[in-house]
Short mmCIF file of C-alpha atoms in Angstrom, two decimals:
data_model
loop_
_atom_site.label_atom_id
_atom_site.label_comp_id
_atom_site.label_asym_id
_atom_site.label_seq_id
_atom_site.Cartn_x
_atom_site.Cartn_y
_atom_site.Cartn_z
CA MET A 1 7.76 -15.90 13.11
CA ALA A 2 7.47 -13.58 10.11
CA TYR A 3 4.00 -12.90 8.76
CA PHE A 4 5.18 -11.33 5.50
CA GLU A 5 8.55 -11.94 3.84
CA VAL A 6 10.16 -10.46 0.76
CA LYS A 7 13.25 -12.41 -0.24
CA ASN A 8 15.95 -11.26 -2.65
CA ILE A 9 13.65 -9.40 -5.05
CA ARG A 10 15.37 -8.30 -8.23
CA LYS A 11 13.83 -6.38 -11.10
CA ALA A 12 15.33 -4.91 -14.27
CA PHE A 13 13.82 -2.88 -17.08
CA ASP A 14 15.73 -3.57 -20.29
CA LYS A 15 19.33 -3.52 -19.04
CA THR A 16 18.72 -1.23 -16.08
CA GLU A 17 18.59 -3.10 -12.78
CA VAL A 18 16.16 -1.25 -10.50
CA LEU A 19 15.94 -3.68 -7.57
CA LYS A 20 19.14 -5.49 -6.62
CA GLY A 21 18.20 -8.12 -4.10
CA VAL A 22 15.74 -6.49 -1.67
CA SER A 23 14.77 -8.52 1.40
CA PHE A 24 12.80 -7.80 4.58
CA ALA A 25 10.37 -9.49 6.96
CA MET A 26 7.40 -8.23 8.98
CA ARG A 27 5.24 -9.48 11.82
CA LYS A 28 1.47 -9.21 11.67
CA GLY A 29 0.21 -5.72 12.56
CA GLU A 30 3.56 -4.03 11.97
CA VAL A 31 4.10 -0.88 9.92
CA LEU A 32 7.13 -0.66 7.65
CA SER A 33 7.98 2.67 6.06
CA VAL A 34 10.16 2.72 2.95
CA ILE A 35 12.11 5.91 2.40
CA GLY A 36 14.76 7.06 -0.04
CA SER A 37 15.48 9.43 -2.90
CA SER A 38 13.51 9.40 -6.14
CA GLY A 39 14.69 6.68 -8.49
CA GLY A 40 15.83 4.40 -5.67
CA GLY A 41 13.29 1.68 -6.50
CA LYS A 42 10.58 2.32 -3.88
CA THR A 43 7.58 2.30 -6.21
CA THR A 44 8.95 -0.60 -8.23
CA LEU A 45 9.28 -2.58 -5.00
CA LEU A 46 5.61 -1.96 -4.16
CA ARG A 47 4.52 -2.86 -7.67
CA CYS A 48 6.42 -6.15 -7.46
CA ILE A 49 4.88 -6.90 -4.07
CA ASP A 50 1.39 -6.25 -5.48
CA PHE A 51 2.12 -8.12 -8.75
CA LEU A 52 1.67 -5.08 -10.95
CA GLU A 53 5.22 -5.90 -12.03
CA ARG A 54 6.73 -9.38 -12.10
CA ALA A 55 10.06 -9.63 -10.28
CA ASP A 56 12.89 -11.32 -12.19
CA GLU A 57 14.16 -13.10 -9.09
CA GLY A 58 13.02 -13.65 -5.53
CA GLN A 59 10.17 -14.89 -3.42
CA ILE A 60 7.19 -13.36 -1.60
CA VAL A 61 5.60 -15.23 1.32
CA LEU A 62 2.44 -14.20 3.18
CA ASP A 63 1.35 -16.04 6.34
CA GLY A 64 3.23 -19.16 5.29
CA ASP A 65 1.79 -19.15 1.75
CA VAL A 66 4.26 -18.62 -1.11
CA LEU A 67 2.56 -15.96 -3.23
CA PHE A 68 5.40 -15.67 -5.70
CA ASP A 69 8.54 -17.58 -6.54
CA ALA A 70 10.40 -16.41 -9.64
CA SER A 71 12.11 -19.79 -10.00
CA GLU A 72 8.75 -21.46 -10.63
CA GLY A 73 7.81 -19.31 -13.59
CA LYS A 74 4.51 -17.49 -14.08
CA LYS A 75 1.64 -18.96 -12.08
CA LYS A 76 -1.95 -18.97 -13.25
CA ASP A 77 -3.33 -18.14 -9.81
CA VAL A 78 -1.48 -14.84 -9.29
CA ARG A 79 -4.77 -12.94 -9.59
CA GLU A 80 -6.24 -14.85 -6.65
CA LYS A 81 -3.08 -14.57 -4.56
CA ARG A 82 -2.86 -10.79 -4.98
CA LEU A 83 -6.31 -10.40 -3.38
CA GLY A 84 -4.56 -10.45 0.01
CA LEU A 85 -2.65 -7.31 -0.94
CA GLY A 86 -4.08 -3.82 -1.22
CA LEU A 87 -2.38 -0.84 -2.87
CA VAL A 88 -3.27 2.83 -2.49
CA PHE A 89 -1.76 4.84 -5.33
CA GLN A 90 -0.44 8.39 -5.40
CA ASN A 91 -3.16 9.71 -7.69
CA PHE A 92 -6.41 8.26 -6.30
CA ASN A 93 -7.51 6.53 -9.57
CA LEU A 94 -11.20 6.88 -8.74
CA PHE A 95 -13.87 6.37 -11.39
CA PRO A 96 -15.49 9.79 -11.96
CA GLN A 97 -18.83 8.36 -13.13
CA TYR A 98 -19.38 6.48 -9.85
CA THR A 99 -20.29 7.83 -6.42
CA VAL A 100 -18.00 7.40 -3.44
CA LYS A 101 -19.87 4.31 -2.27
CA GLU A 102 -19.98 2.85 -5.79
CA ASN A 103 -16.21 3.31 -6.13
CA VAL A 104 -15.67 1.48 -2.85
CA MET A 105 -18.00 -1.36 -3.82
CA LEU A 106 -16.90 -1.77 -7.43
CA ALA A 107 -14.12 -4.36 -7.09
CA PRO A 108 -15.86 -6.49 -4.40
CA LYS A 109 -19.07 -6.41 -6.45
CA LEU A 110 -17.28 -7.61 -9.58
CA ARG A 111 -15.72 -10.45 -7.59
CA LEU A 112 -19.13 -11.32 -6.19
CA LYS A 113 -20.72 -11.45 -9.65
CA GLU A 114 -17.93 -13.68 -10.92
CA LYS A 115 -18.30 -16.06 -7.98
CA SER A 116 -22.07 -16.17 -8.38
CA ARG A 117 -21.73 -16.95 -12.09
CA LYS A 118 -19.09 -19.66 -11.62
CA GLU A 119 -20.81 -21.36 -8.70
CA LYS A 120 -24.37 -20.74 -9.94
CA THR A 121 -25.38 -19.58 -6.49
CA GLY A 122 -28.79 -18.20 -7.37
CA LYS A 123 -30.44 -14.81 -6.95
CA ALA A 124 -31.25 -15.10 -3.22
CA TRP A 125 -27.62 -15.86 -2.32
CA TYR A 126 -26.37 -13.03 -4.52
CA GLN A 127 -28.74 -10.46 -3.00
CA ALA A 128 -27.77 -11.48 0.55
CA ALA A 129 -24.06 -11.29 -0.30
CA LEU A 130 -24.57 -7.91 -1.99
CA ALA A 131 -26.25 -6.56 1.14
CA GLU A 132 -23.24 -7.72 3.14
CA LEU A 133 -20.93 -5.88 0.73
CA GLU A 134 -22.96 -2.70 1.16
CA GLY A 135 -22.57 -3.03 4.91
CA LYS A 136 -18.81 -3.44 4.50
CA ALA A 137 -18.67 -0.33 2.29
CA GLU A 138 -20.54 1.69 4.89
CA GLU A 139 -18.18 0.42 7.58
CA VAL A 140 -14.96 1.39 5.78
CA LEU A 141 -16.36 4.79 4.78
CA PHE A 142 -17.11 5.40 8.44
CA ARG A 143 -13.54 4.42 9.32
CA VAL A 144 -12.12 7.06 6.97
CA GLY A 145 -14.65 9.69 8.00
CA LEU A 146 -16.64 9.87 4.76
CA THR A 147 -20.08 8.53 5.64
CA ALA A 148 -21.65 11.91 4.81
CA LYS A 149 -19.99 11.91 1.36
CA LYS A 150 -21.01 8.40 0.25
CA ASP A 151 -23.41 9.65 -2.46
CA ARG A 152 -21.08 12.35 -3.80
CA TYR A 153 -18.94 12.03 -6.93
CA PRO A 154 -15.13 12.35 -6.92
CA SER A 155 -15.30 15.76 -8.62
CA GLU A 156 -17.23 17.06 -5.61
CA LEU A 157 -14.49 16.07 -3.15
CA SER A 158 -11.20 17.62 -2.11
CA GLY A 159 -7.96 15.82 -2.91
CA GLY A 160 -7.67 14.64 0.68
CA GLN A 161 -11.20 13.25 0.60
CA GLN A 162 -10.52 11.48 -2.70
CA GLN A 163 -7.44 9.81 -1.23
CA ARG A 164 -9.50 8.70 1.76
CA VAL A 165 -11.98 7.13 -0.68
CA ALA A 166 -9.03 5.30 -2.26
CA ILE A 167 -8.04 4.00 1.17
CA ALA A 168 -11.62 2.88 1.85
CA ARG A 169 -11.71 1.12 -1.53
CA ALA A 170 -8.57 -0.86 -0.62
CA LEU A 171 -9.96 -1.71 2.84
CA ALA A 172 -13.21 -3.00 1.31
CA LEU A 173 -11.27 -5.96 -0.09
CA SER A 174 -10.08 -6.92 3.42
CA PRO A 175 -6.40 -7.10 2.48
CA LYS A 176 -3.88 -8.82 4.72
CA ILE A 177 -1.23 -6.27 3.70
CA LEU A 178 -2.08 -2.68 2.83
CA CYS A 179 0.51 -0.78 0.78
CA PHE A 180 0.69 2.97 0.25
CA ASP A 181 2.72 4.56 -2.55
CA GLU A 182 3.47 8.09 -1.35
CA PRO A 183 -0.22 8.67 -0.47
CA THR A 184 0.17 12.41 0.13
CA SER A 185 2.45 13.36 -2.78
CA ALA A 186 -0.47 14.60 -4.94
CA LEU A 187 -1.98 16.69 -2.12
CA ASP A 188 -1.59 20.27 -1.06
CA PRO A 189 0.13 20.58 2.34
CA GLU A 190 -3.09 21.55 4.12
CA LEU A 191 -4.79 18.32 2.95
CA THR A 192 -1.92 16.01 3.85
CA GLY A 193 -2.78 15.89 7.55
CA GLU A 194 -6.25 14.37 7.09
CA VAL A 195 -4.85 11.45 5.07
CA LEU A 196 -1.98 10.84 7.48
CA LYS A 197 -4.48 10.87 10.34
CA VAL A 198 -6.48 8.05 8.72
CA ILE A 199 -3.33 5.99 8.11
CA GLY A 200 -2.24 6.58 11.69
CA GLU A 201 -5.61 5.35 12.96
CA LEU A 202 -5.31 2.18 10.87
CA ARG A 203 -2.08 1.43 12.70
CA GLY A 204 -4.07 0.74 15.87
CA SER A 205 -6.36 -1.76 14.12
CA ASP A 206 -3.80 -4.56 13.68
CA MET A 207 -3.46 -3.72 9.98
CA THR A 208 -0.10 -4.72 8.49
CA MET A 209 1.10 -1.84 6.31
CA ILE A 210 3.95 -0.92 4.01
CA ILE A 211 4.19 2.83 3.40
CA VAL A 212 6.41 4.50 0.82
CA THR A 213 6.56 8.06 2.08
CA HIS A 214 8.46 11.31 2.02
CA GLU A 215 6.79 12.49 5.24
CA MET A 216 9.70 11.88 7.61
CA GLU A 217 8.06 12.99 10.86
CA PHE A 218 5.02 10.85 10.15
CA CYS A 219 7.29 7.95 9.22
CA ARG A 220 9.14 8.27 12.50
CA ARG A 221 5.92 8.42 14.51
CA VAL A 222 3.92 5.60 12.91
CA SER A 223 6.53 3.01 11.90
CA ASP A 224 7.73 -0.10 13.67
CA HIS A 225 10.62 -0.33 11.22
CA VAL A 226 12.10 1.92 8.54
CA LEU A 227 13.79 0.69 5.38
CA PHE A 228 16.04 3.09 3.47
CA LEU A 229 16.26 2.05 -0.17
CA HIS A 230 19.20 3.40 -2.15
CA ASP A 231 20.05 2.48 -5.72
CA GLY A 232 17.85 -0.61 -5.54
CA ARG A 233 19.40 -1.98 -2.35
CA VAL A 234 18.45 -1.97 1.32
CA GLU A 235 20.97 0.54 2.57
CA GLU A 236 19.60 0.82 6.11
CA TYR A 237 16.98 -1.04 8.13
CA GLY A 238 15.94 -0.68 11.75
CA ASP A 239 13.50 0.91 14.13
CA PRO A 240 12.82 4.63 13.67
CA GLU A 241 15.20 5.70 16.44
CA GLU A 242 18.06 3.69 14.93
CA VAL A 243 17.53 4.95 11.39
CA PHE A 244 16.84 8.60 12.21
CA ASP A 245 19.10 9.12 15.23
CA ARG A 246 21.91 6.60 14.68
CA PRO A 247 22.17 5.88 10.95
CA LYS A 248 25.12 3.72 9.98
CA SER A 249 25.19 4.32 6.24
CA GLU A 250 26.72 7.46 4.80
CA TYR A 251 23.97 7.49 2.17
CA THR A 252 21.32 7.49 4.91
CA LYS A 253 23.09 10.29 6.76
CA ALA A 254 23.26 12.40 3.60
CA PHE A 255 19.58 11.74 2.76
CA LEU A 256 18.39 12.72 6.25
CA LYS A 257 20.65 15.79 6.27
CA ASN A 258 19.15 16.95 2.97
CA TYR A 259 15.65 16.34 4.34
CA LYS A 260 16.34 18.38 7.48
CA GLU A 261 17.80 21.22 5.47
CA SER A 262 14.82 21.32 3.10
CA ALA A 263 12.39 21.19 6.05
CA THR A 264 14.10 24.14 7.74
CA GLY A 265 14.85 26.16 4.62
CA GLY A 266 18.55 25.41 4.99
CA VAL A 267 18.72 26.67 8.58
CA LEU A 268 19.72 23.94 11.05
#
């Protein structure tokens, strides 16, 4: 049974249709990589999944719970439903005035304050819950290898370290699905490996992940399934061996050929 389902998602901006009926399903703990040329709709798909954009048509289901159904109109509880989804952006988006640990704790702490205010929990409950959040922050920073940097500011970190903070920040919210939008595109080549290593380690922790990536070798190694998005449609879908070694679509073949040529400087 599918743990996460995206059904017939369509999205247009003005008169330009960007997503043209995208569907896929995942089991819990699986990794899906989304590949394709720029402009194919990959980032828009992630933004619709994470409710940063509202799809015009389609349905999103997580663990049997319908998070989104375009036919039902805009729901008031979208903010609560999106808490099960985490998104790591291309460009870190860290707050420069906060330390690493403060960045990781910021969103959970705001949620905690709101809950305490609404439920009038009292100071003792809030302090105990805050201590638990601090423990969670320490835990996720350890997972991404940044315990020693917890009191540093983003400006004191390398790009790779900043992206690892962004991953820790997403993990601190305990998402059911963790999405990555080309997490290494803003990094120098020598810093890419440390971020990919962290993502690879998350794969072994039963974390369900969707990764938009241009790192084809990493995609092949870490993915359970690969989705090739072309012109807003699912052009190819299968396990890595099927997609990379036995592609059926001519568009997929051309995309992979161009990738191989660019990776080898045109020498095959």
